[in-house]
Amino acid sequence: MKTKKANHDPLGIRLSIIIDRLYSGEGLSLPALATEFGVHERTIYRDLHERLGCIDIIRENGHYRLSKNQLGSRKTVADILKLAKITYIDRLFPSFDKELISVLSGNVTSPFIVYTPPPEELVTPFGSFTTLTKAVIQRKCLHFVDKHHQRYKKYHLYRLIYVKQQWYLTGVIDKKLKVFSYQDVMNVEISDDESFDINEKILDIIISEAFIQNLPHFQVSVDIYLKASDGSSN
């Protein structure tokens, strides 16, 4: 695993400012944002394409902005707070509230440093991050191919989890808990007419800290977790 780099990434404050500007109708430039925040353009690219992948952002004439059907629909502080909560950004701060957003609104020098190691490999577009995000929210079944060209159908994607410099798909297929590395998923298709219900016991396992920390070694631990979901003893 790679060692931490000396430079730091002011993730929380940067995303808050970018979100505020997008919903204010601004067109954002990668080079300008990279210069303003003192980071590489690839970092800003990841912000717009991955970390804020649940927002309908489009690129026009070299600038990034909200699509017309979304612009003006989610401008309030409450919406920013909601986005911070669903992306777990709020957990990084002792208090992420309306007062803090008010203080941070406008052209301010970043008062925070939040270091998050970037992915060990650049996230490829093959898995279609936006499609996966929609599948989680809408509880729609997924069909895709893995790196070994094996076809999977009717995968129930519960959560996309970023841990230890990797994105993981966590969900259920054929009544079994199954994890995939985002890098290994290709040709993703979302089913418009096939949905699924969440198994709350499985969800409790997936969102538990022990499971998340163990994701890179999931295949070793699968039997333990499935027994736990059934209420069996070790």
PDB file of C-alpha atoms in Angstrom:
ATOM      1  CA  MET A   1       0.000   0.000   0.000  1.00  0.00           C
ATOM      2  CA  LYS A   2       1.300   3.444  -0.841  1.00  0.00           C
ATOM      3  CA  THR A   3       2.598   5.714   1.901  1.00  0.00           C
ATOM      4  CA  LYS A   4       0.912   9.010   2.618  1.00  0.00           C
ATOM      5  CA  LYS A   5       2.114  11.924   0.588  1.00  0.00           C
ATOM      6  CA  ALA A   6       3.460  15.046   2.247  1.00  0.00           C
ATOM      7  CA  ASN A   7       0.980  17.320   0.533  1.00  0.00           C
ATOM      8  CA  HIS A   8      -2.550  17.620   1.862  1.00  0.00           C
ATOM      9  CA  ASP A   9      -5.908  17.786   0.121  1.00  0.00           C
ATOM     10  CA  PRO A  10      -8.436  20.273   1.615  1.00  0.00           C
ATOM     11  CA  LEU A  11     -11.261  17.992   0.548  1.00  0.00           C
ATOM     12  CA  GLY A  12     -14.168  19.088   2.714  1.00  0.00           C
ATOM     13  CA  ILE A  13     -13.906  22.835   2.196  1.00  0.00           C
ATOM     14  CA  ARG A  14     -13.064  22.466  -1.495  1.00  0.00           C
ATOM     15  CA  LEU A  15     -16.149  20.350  -2.201  1.00  0.00           C
ATOM     16  CA  SER A  16     -18.357  22.727  -0.225  1.00  0.00           C
ATOM     17  CA  ILE A  17     -17.190  25.705  -2.290  1.00  0.00           C
ATOM     18  CA  ILE A  18     -17.524  23.814  -5.579  1.00  0.00           C
ATOM     19  CA  ILE A  19     -21.065  22.714  -4.695  1.00  0.00           C
ATOM     20  CA  ASP A  20     -22.039  26.266  -3.740  1.00  0.00           C
ATOM     21  CA  ARG A  21     -20.729  27.669  -7.018  1.00  0.00           C
ATOM     22  CA  LEU A  22     -22.377  24.993  -9.142  1.00  0.00           C
ATOM     23  CA  TYR A  23     -25.781  25.655  -7.606  1.00  0.00           C
ATOM     24  CA  SER A  24     -25.195  29.373  -8.034  1.00  0.00           C
ATOM     25  CA  GLY A  25     -25.014  28.770 -11.796  1.00  0.00           C
ATOM     26  CA  GLU A  26     -21.274  29.298 -12.277  1.00  0.00           C
ATOM     27  CA  GLY A  27     -19.235  27.583 -14.979  1.00  0.00           C
ATOM     28  CA  LEU A  28     -16.126  26.045 -13.418  1.00  0.00           C
ATOM     29  CA  SER A  29     -12.725  25.646 -15.063  1.00  0.00           C
ATOM     30  CA  LEU A  30     -10.360  22.824 -14.090  1.00  0.00           C
ATOM     31  CA  PRO A  31      -7.178  24.942 -14.403  1.00  0.00           C
ATOM     32  CA  ALA A  32      -8.704  27.865 -12.481  1.00  0.00           C
ATOM     33  CA  LEU A  33      -9.941  25.670  -9.621  1.00  0.00           C
ATOM     34  CA  ALA A  34      -6.644  23.777  -9.480  1.00  0.00           C
ATOM     35  CA  THR A  35      -4.757  27.062  -9.171  1.00  0.00           C
ATOM     36  CA  GLU A  36      -7.162  28.465  -6.572  1.00  0.00           C
ATOM     37  CA  PHE A  37      -7.005  25.413  -4.300  1.00  0.00           C
ATOM     38  CA  GLY A  38      -3.345  24.600  -4.957  1.00  0.00           C
ATOM     39  CA  VAL A  39      -3.978  21.060  -6.229  1.00  0.00           C
ATOM     40  CA  HIS A  40      -3.418  19.140  -9.465  1.00  0.00           C
ATOM     41  CA  GLU A  41      -6.080  19.349 -12.187  1.00  0.00           C
ATOM     42  CA  ARG A  42      -6.604  15.598 -11.820  1.00  0.00           C
ATOM     43  CA  THR A  43      -7.731  16.201  -8.226  1.00  0.00           C
ATOM     44  CA  ILE A  44     -10.408  18.655  -9.395  1.00  0.00           C
ATOM     45  CA  TYR A  45     -11.366  16.191 -12.146  1.00  0.00           C
ATOM     46  CA  ARG A  46     -11.937  13.517  -9.475  1.00  0.00           C
ATOM     47  CA  ASP A  47     -14.007  15.984  -7.444  1.00  0.00           C
ATOM     48  CA  LEU A  48     -16.345  16.643 -10.369  1.00  0.00           C
ATOM     49  CA  HIS A  49     -16.492  13.137 -11.843  1.00  0.00           C
ATOM     50  CA  GLU A  50     -16.289  10.909  -8.749  1.00  0.00           C
ATOM     51  CA  ARG A  51     -16.808  12.616  -5.396  1.00  0.00           C
ATOM     52  CA  LEU A  52     -19.692  14.694  -6.791  1.00  0.00           C
ATOM     53  CA  GLY A  53     -20.794  12.000  -9.225  1.00  0.00           C
ATOM     54  CA  CYS A  54     -24.343  12.028  -7.839  1.00  0.00           C
ATOM     55  CA  ILE A  55     -24.844  15.580  -9.169  1.00  0.00           C
ATOM     56  CA  ASP A  56     -25.827  16.058 -12.813  1.00  0.00           C
ATOM     57  CA  ILE A  57     -22.761  18.016 -13.947  1.00  0.00           C
ATOM     58  CA  ILE A  58     -22.135  18.663 -17.647  1.00  0.00           C
ATOM     59  CA  ARG A  59     -19.135  20.049 -19.557  1.00  0.00           C
ATOM     60  CA  GLU A  60     -19.689  22.870 -22.044  1.00  0.00           C
ATOM     61  CA  ASN A  61     -17.001  24.887 -23.836  1.00  0.00           C
ATOM     62  CA  GLY A  62     -14.317  23.757 -21.414  1.00  0.00           C
ATOM     63  CA  HIS A  63     -16.343  24.607 -18.281  1.00  0.00           C
ATOM     64  CA  TYR A  64     -18.290  22.433 -15.856  1.00  0.00           C
ATOM     65  CA  ARG A  65     -21.780  23.454 -14.749  1.00  0.00           C
ATOM     66  CA  LEU A  66     -25.051  21.964 -13.591  1.00  0.00           C
ATOM     67  CA  SER A  67     -27.368  20.661 -16.284  1.00  0.00           C
ATOM     68  CA  LYS A  68     -30.334  22.886 -17.058  1.00  0.00           C
ATOM     69  CA  ASN A  69     -32.832  20.437 -15.569  1.00  0.00           C
ATOM     70  CA  GLN A  70     -31.013  20.549 -12.227  1.00  0.00           C
ATOM     71  CA  LEU A  71     -29.875  24.155 -12.058  1.00  0.00           C
ATOM     72  CA  GLY A  72     -32.049  26.059  -9.650  1.00  0.00           C
ATOM     73  CA  SER A  73     -33.625  22.940  -8.191  1.00  0.00           C
ATOM     74  CA  ARG A  74     -31.221  22.478  -5.263  1.00  0.00           C
ATOM     75  CA  LYS A  75     -29.682  25.792  -4.217  1.00  0.00           C
ATOM     76  CA  THR A  76     -30.487  25.922  -0.546  1.00  0.00           C
ATOM     77  CA  VAL A  77     -28.228  25.417   2.450  1.00  0.00           C
ATOM     78  CA  ALA A  78     -30.436  22.481   3.392  1.00  0.00           C
ATOM     79  CA  ASP A  79     -29.521  20.786   0.093  1.00  0.00           C
ATOM     80  CA  ILE A  80     -25.811  21.319   0.747  1.00  0.00           C
ATOM     81  CA  LEU A  81     -26.229  19.834   4.211  1.00  0.00           C
ATOM     82  CA  LYS A  82     -28.092  16.869   2.731  1.00  0.00           C
ATOM     83  CA  LEU A  83     -25.367  16.239   0.159  1.00  0.00           C
ATOM     84  CA  ALA A  84     -22.714  16.448   2.886  1.00  0.00           C
ATOM     85  CA  LYS A  85     -24.641  13.893   4.916  1.00  0.00           C
ATOM     86  CA  ILE A  86     -25.226  11.340   2.148  1.00  0.00           C
ATOM     87  CA  THR A  87     -21.555  11.523   1.086  1.00  0.00           C
ATOM     88  CA  TYR A  88     -20.409  11.326   4.742  1.00  0.00           C
ATOM     89  CA  ILE A  89     -18.499  14.610   4.414  1.00  0.00           C
ATOM     90  CA  ASP A  90     -20.325  15.974   7.465  1.00  0.00           C
ATOM     91  CA  ARG A  91     -18.651  13.327   9.635  1.00  0.00           C
ATOM     92  CA  LEU A  92     -15.282  14.978   9.029  1.00  0.00           C
ATOM     93  CA  PHE A  93     -16.270  18.063  11.023  1.00  0.00           C
ATOM     94  CA  PRO A  94     -17.159  18.602  14.704  1.00  0.00           C
ATOM     95  CA  SER A  95     -20.090  20.629  13.406  1.00  0.00           C
ATOM     96  CA  PHE A  96     -21.196  20.887   9.769  1.00  0.00           C
ATOM     97  CA  ASP A  97     -24.236  23.167   9.891  1.00  0.00           C
ATOM     98  CA  LYS A  98     -25.844  26.271   8.389  1.00  0.00           C
ATOM     99  CA  GLU A  99     -23.581  28.585  10.358  1.00  0.00           C
ATOM    100  CA  LEU A 100     -20.428  26.915   9.037  1.00  0.00           C
ATOM    101  CA  ILE A 101     -21.696  26.986   5.435  1.00  0.00           C
ATOM    102  CA  SER A 102     -22.509  30.684   5.854  1.00  0.00           C
ATOM    103  CA  VAL A 103     -18.978  31.385   7.076  1.00  0.00           C
ATOM    104  CA  LEU A 104     -17.469  29.428   4.189  1.00  0.00           C
ATOM    105  CA  SER A 105     -19.669  30.908   1.448  1.00  0.00           C
ATOM    106  CA  GLY A 106     -17.834  33.337  -0.756  1.00  0.00           C
ATOM    107  CA  ASN A 107     -14.213  33.632  -1.787  1.00  0.00           C
ATOM    108  CA  VAL A 108     -12.354  32.581   1.362  1.00  0.00           C
ATOM    109  CA  THR A 109      -8.973  31.014   1.961  1.00  0.00           C
ATOM    110  CA  SER A 110      -9.396  27.419   3.021  1.00  0.00           C
ATOM    111  CA  PRO A 111      -9.223  27.150   6.830  1.00  0.00           C
ATOM    112  CA  PHE A 112      -9.177  23.333   6.755  1.00  0.00           C
ATOM    113  CA  ILE A 113      -6.973  20.493   5.630  1.00  0.00           C
ATOM    114  CA  VAL A 114      -8.631  17.088   5.218  1.00  0.00           C
ATOM    115  CA  TYR A 115      -6.311  14.447   3.846  1.00  0.00           C
ATOM    116  CA  THR A 116      -7.806  11.582   1.860  1.00  0.00           C
ATOM    117  CA  PRO A 117      -5.388   9.314  -0.027  1.00  0.00           C
ATOM    118  CA  PRO A 118      -6.426   9.203  -3.700  1.00  0.00           C
ATOM    119  CA  PRO A 119      -7.083   5.859  -5.413  1.00  0.00           C
ATOM    120  CA  GLU A 120      -3.957   3.825  -6.062  1.00  0.00           C
ATOM    121  CA  GLU A 121      -5.067   3.706  -9.709  1.00  0.00           C
ATOM    122  CA  LEU A 122      -7.012   6.333 -11.606  1.00  0.00           C
ATOM    123  CA  VAL A 123     -10.667   5.382 -11.645  1.00  0.00           C
ATOM    124  CA  THR A 124     -11.618   4.349 -15.158  1.00  0.00           C
ATOM    125  CA  PRO A 125     -14.923   5.284 -16.809  1.00  0.00           C
ATOM    126  CA  PHE A 126     -15.780   1.669 -17.692  1.00  0.00           C
ATOM    127  CA  GLY A 127     -17.908   1.058 -14.620  1.00  0.00           C
ATOM    128  CA  SER A 128     -20.007   4.192 -15.163  1.00  0.00           C
ATOM    129  CA  PHE A 129     -19.994   5.648 -11.662  1.00  0.00           C
ATOM    130  CA  THR A 130     -23.161   7.683 -12.216  1.00  0.00           C
ATOM    131  CA  THR A 131     -25.061   4.596 -13.385  1.00  0.00           C
ATOM    132  CA  LEU A 132     -23.955   2.694 -10.298  1.00  0.00           C
ATOM    133  CA  THR A 133     -24.999   5.572  -8.057  1.00  0.00           C
ATOM    134  CA  LYS A 134     -28.458   5.644  -9.633  1.00  0.00           C
ATOM    135  CA  ALA A 135     -28.776   1.885  -9.178  1.00  0.00           C
ATOM    136  CA  VAL A 136     -28.171   2.234  -5.421  1.00  0.00           C
ATOM    137  CA  ILE A 137     -30.641   5.092  -5.032  1.00  0.00           C
ATOM    138  CA  GLN A 138     -33.353   3.538  -7.205  1.00  0.00           C
ATOM    139  CA  ARG A 139     -32.684  -0.045  -6.033  1.00  0.00           C
ATOM    140  CA  LYS A 140     -32.434  -1.279  -9.604  1.00  0.00           C
ATOM    141  CA  CYS A 141     -30.721  -4.513 -10.603  1.00  0.00           C
ATOM    142  CA  LEU A 142     -27.408  -4.327 -12.454  1.00  0.00           C
ATOM    143  CA  HIS A 143     -25.855  -6.411 -15.213  1.00  0.00           C
ATOM    144  CA  PHE A 144     -22.107  -6.172 -15.874  1.00  0.00           C
ATOM    145  CA  VAL A 145     -18.913  -8.019 -16.838  1.00  0.00           C
ATOM    146  CA  ASP A 146     -15.891  -8.426 -14.544  1.00  0.00           C
ATOM    147  CA  LYS A 147     -12.187  -8.353 -15.471  1.00  0.00           C
ATOM    148  CA  HIS A 148     -12.292 -12.082 -16.174  1.00  0.00           C
ATOM    149  CA  HIS A 149     -15.106 -11.494 -18.697  1.00  0.00           C
ATOM    150  CA  GLN A 150     -17.597 -13.269 -16.470  1.00  0.00           C
ATOM    151  CA  ARG A 151     -21.131 -11.952 -16.872  1.00  0.00           C
ATOM    152  CA  TYR A 152     -23.204 -11.082 -13.798  1.00  0.00           C
ATOM    153  CA  LYS A 153     -26.949 -10.454 -13.941  1.00  0.00           C
ATOM    154  CA  LYS A 154     -29.378  -9.038 -11.397  1.00  0.00           C
ATOM    155  CA  TYR A 155     -26.743  -7.784  -8.973  1.00  0.00           C
ATOM    156  CA  HIS A 156     -28.319  -5.886  -6.068  1.00  0.00           C
ATOM    157  CA  LEU A 157     -25.938  -3.005  -5.355  1.00  0.00           C
ATOM    158  CA  TYR A 158     -26.394  -1.844  -1.743  1.00  0.00           C
ATOM    159  CA  ARG A 159     -23.543   0.652  -1.369  1.00  0.00           C
ATOM    160  CA  LEU A 160     -20.474   2.040  -3.139  1.00  0.00           C
ATOM    161  CA  ILE A 161     -17.710   2.262  -0.540  1.00  0.00           C
ATOM    162  CA  TYR A 162     -14.347   4.028  -0.765  1.00  0.00           C
ATOM    163  CA  VAL A 163     -11.772   2.616   1.643  1.00  0.00           C
ATOM    164  CA  LYS A 164      -7.987   2.148   1.606  1.00  0.00           C
ATOM    165  CA  GLN A 165      -7.591   3.891  -1.754  1.00  0.00           C
ATOM    166  CA  GLN A 166     -10.156   1.753  -3.587  1.00  0.00           C
ATOM    167  CA  TRP A 167     -13.836   1.977  -4.561  1.00  0.00           C
ATOM    168  CA  TYR A 168     -15.861  -1.199  -3.944  1.00  0.00           C
ATOM    169  CA  LEU A 169     -19.323  -2.391  -5.023  1.00  0.00           C
ATOM    170  CA  THR A 170     -21.051  -4.172  -2.142  1.00  0.00           C
ATOM    171  CA  GLY A 171     -24.285  -6.047  -2.651  1.00  0.00           C
ATOM    172  CA  VAL A 172     -26.114  -9.322  -3.165  1.00  0.00           C
ATOM    173  CA  ILE A 173     -26.351 -11.735  -6.079  1.00  0.00           C
ATOM    174  CA  ASP A 174     -28.046 -15.148  -5.968  1.00  0.00           C
ATOM    175  CA  LYS A 175     -28.752 -14.511  -2.262  1.00  0.00           C
ATOM    176  CA  LYS A 176     -25.012 -14.204  -1.537  1.00  0.00           C
ATOM    177  CA  LEU A 177     -23.085 -11.184  -0.329  1.00  0.00           C
ATOM    178  CA  LYS A 178     -20.634 -10.242  -3.082  1.00  0.00           C
ATOM    179  CA  VAL A 179     -17.988  -7.510  -3.354  1.00  0.00           C
ATOM    180  CA  PHE A 180     -16.365  -6.187  -6.531  1.00  0.00           C
ATOM    181  CA  SER A 181     -13.579  -3.688  -7.017  1.00  0.00           C
ATOM    182  CA  TYR A 182     -14.830  -0.781  -9.117  1.00  0.00           C
ATOM    183  CA  GLN A 183     -11.778  -1.168 -11.358  1.00  0.00           C
ATOM    184  CA  ASP A 184     -12.870  -4.714 -12.221  1.00  0.00           C
ATOM    185  CA  VAL A 185     -16.405  -3.840 -13.379  1.00  0.00           C
ATOM    186  CA  MET A 186     -17.182  -3.091 -17.031  1.00  0.00           C
ATOM    187  CA  ASN A 187     -20.120  -2.793 -19.431  1.00  0.00           C
ATOM    188  CA  VAL A 188     -22.548  -1.782 -16.703  1.00  0.00           C
ATOM    189  CA  GLU A 189     -26.259  -1.854 -17.528  1.00  0.00           C
ATOM    190  CA  ILE A 190     -29.074  -0.820 -15.216  1.00  0.00           C
ATOM    191  CA  SER A 191     -32.379  -2.672 -15.423  1.00  0.00           C
ATOM    192  CA  ASP A 192     -35.371  -0.369 -15.862  1.00  0.00           C
ATOM    193  CA  ASP A 193     -37.946  -2.990 -14.910  1.00  0.00           C
ATOM    194  CA  GLU A 194     -36.129  -5.086 -12.271  1.00  0.00           C
ATOM    195  CA  SER A 195     -35.820  -3.725  -8.757  1.00  0.00           C
ATOM    196  CA  PHE A 196     -34.970  -5.298  -5.395  1.00  0.00           C
ATOM    197  CA  ASP A 197     -35.709  -4.948  -1.695  1.00  0.00           C
ATOM    198  CA  ILE A 198     -33.001  -4.268   0.851  1.00  0.00           C
ATOM    199  CA  ASN A 199     -32.200  -7.016   3.343  1.00  0.00           C
ATOM    200  CA  GLU A 200     -31.686  -4.962   6.500  1.00  0.00           C
ATOM    201  CA  LYS A 201     -29.465  -7.593   8.150  1.00  0.00           C
ATOM    202  CA  ILE A 202     -27.132  -7.603   5.162  1.00  0.00           C
ATOM    203  CA  LEU A 203     -27.170  -3.800   5.036  1.00  0.00           C
ATOM    204  CA  ASP A 204     -26.202  -3.628   8.716  1.00  0.00           C
ATOM    205  CA  ILE A 205     -23.194  -5.812   7.909  1.00  0.00           C
ATOM    206  CA  ILE A 206     -22.183  -3.745   4.870  1.00  0.00           C
ATOM    207  CA  ILE A 207     -22.245  -0.408   6.724  1.00  0.00           C
ATOM    208  CA  SER A 208     -20.468  -1.750   9.800  1.00  0.00           C
ATOM    209  CA  GLU A 209     -16.960  -0.449  10.435  1.00  0.00           C
ATOM    210  CA  ALA A 210     -15.525  -3.967  10.752  1.00  0.00           C
ATOM    211  CA  PHE A 211     -16.850  -4.974   7.325  1.00  0.00           C
ATOM    212  CA  ILE A 212     -15.674  -1.768   5.636  1.00  0.00           C
ATOM    213  CA  GLN A 213     -12.183  -2.054   7.081  1.00  0.00           C
ATOM    214  CA  ASN A 214     -12.029  -5.675   5.895  1.00  0.00           C
ATOM    215  CA  LEU A 215     -13.197  -5.037   2.318  1.00  0.00           C
ATOM    216  CA  PRO A 216      -9.789  -5.659   0.674  1.00  0.00           C
ATOM    217  CA  HIS A 217      -9.818  -9.146   2.265  1.00  0.00           C
ATOM    218  CA  PHE A 218     -13.510  -9.797   1.848  1.00  0.00           C
ATOM    219  CA  GLN A 219     -13.248 -13.214   0.201  1.00  0.00           C
ATOM    220  CA  VAL A 220     -11.464 -14.541   3.287  1.00  0.00           C
ATOM    221  CA  SER A 221     -14.145 -13.215   5.604  1.00  0.00           C
ATOM    222  CA  VAL A 222     -17.331 -13.912   3.677  1.00  0.00           C
ATOM    223  CA  ASP A 223     -18.325 -17.016   5.653  1.00  0.00           C
ATOM    224  CA  ILE A 224     -17.949 -15.197   8.967  1.00  0.00           C
ATOM    225  CA  TYR A 225     -20.175 -12.352   7.875  1.00  0.00           C
ATOM    226  CA  LEU A 226     -22.839 -14.560   6.377  1.00  0.00           C
ATOM    227  CA  LYS A 227     -22.993 -16.588   9.582  1.00  0.00           C
ATOM    228  CA  ALA A 228     -23.315 -13.363  11.538  1.00  0.00           C
ATOM    229  CA  SER A 229     -26.252 -12.306   9.365  1.00  0.00           C
ATOM    230  CA  ASP A 230     -28.008 -15.575  10.159  1.00  0.00           C
ATOM    231  CA  GLY A 231     -27.443 -15.137  13.861  1.00  0.00           C
ATOM    232  CA  SER A 232     -25.181 -18.225  14.013  1.00  0.00           C
ATOM    233  CA  SER A 233     -22.298 -18.521  16.425  1.00  0.00           C
ATOM    234  CA  ASN A 234     -18.688 -18.529  15.151  1.00  0.00           C
TER     235      ASN A 234
END
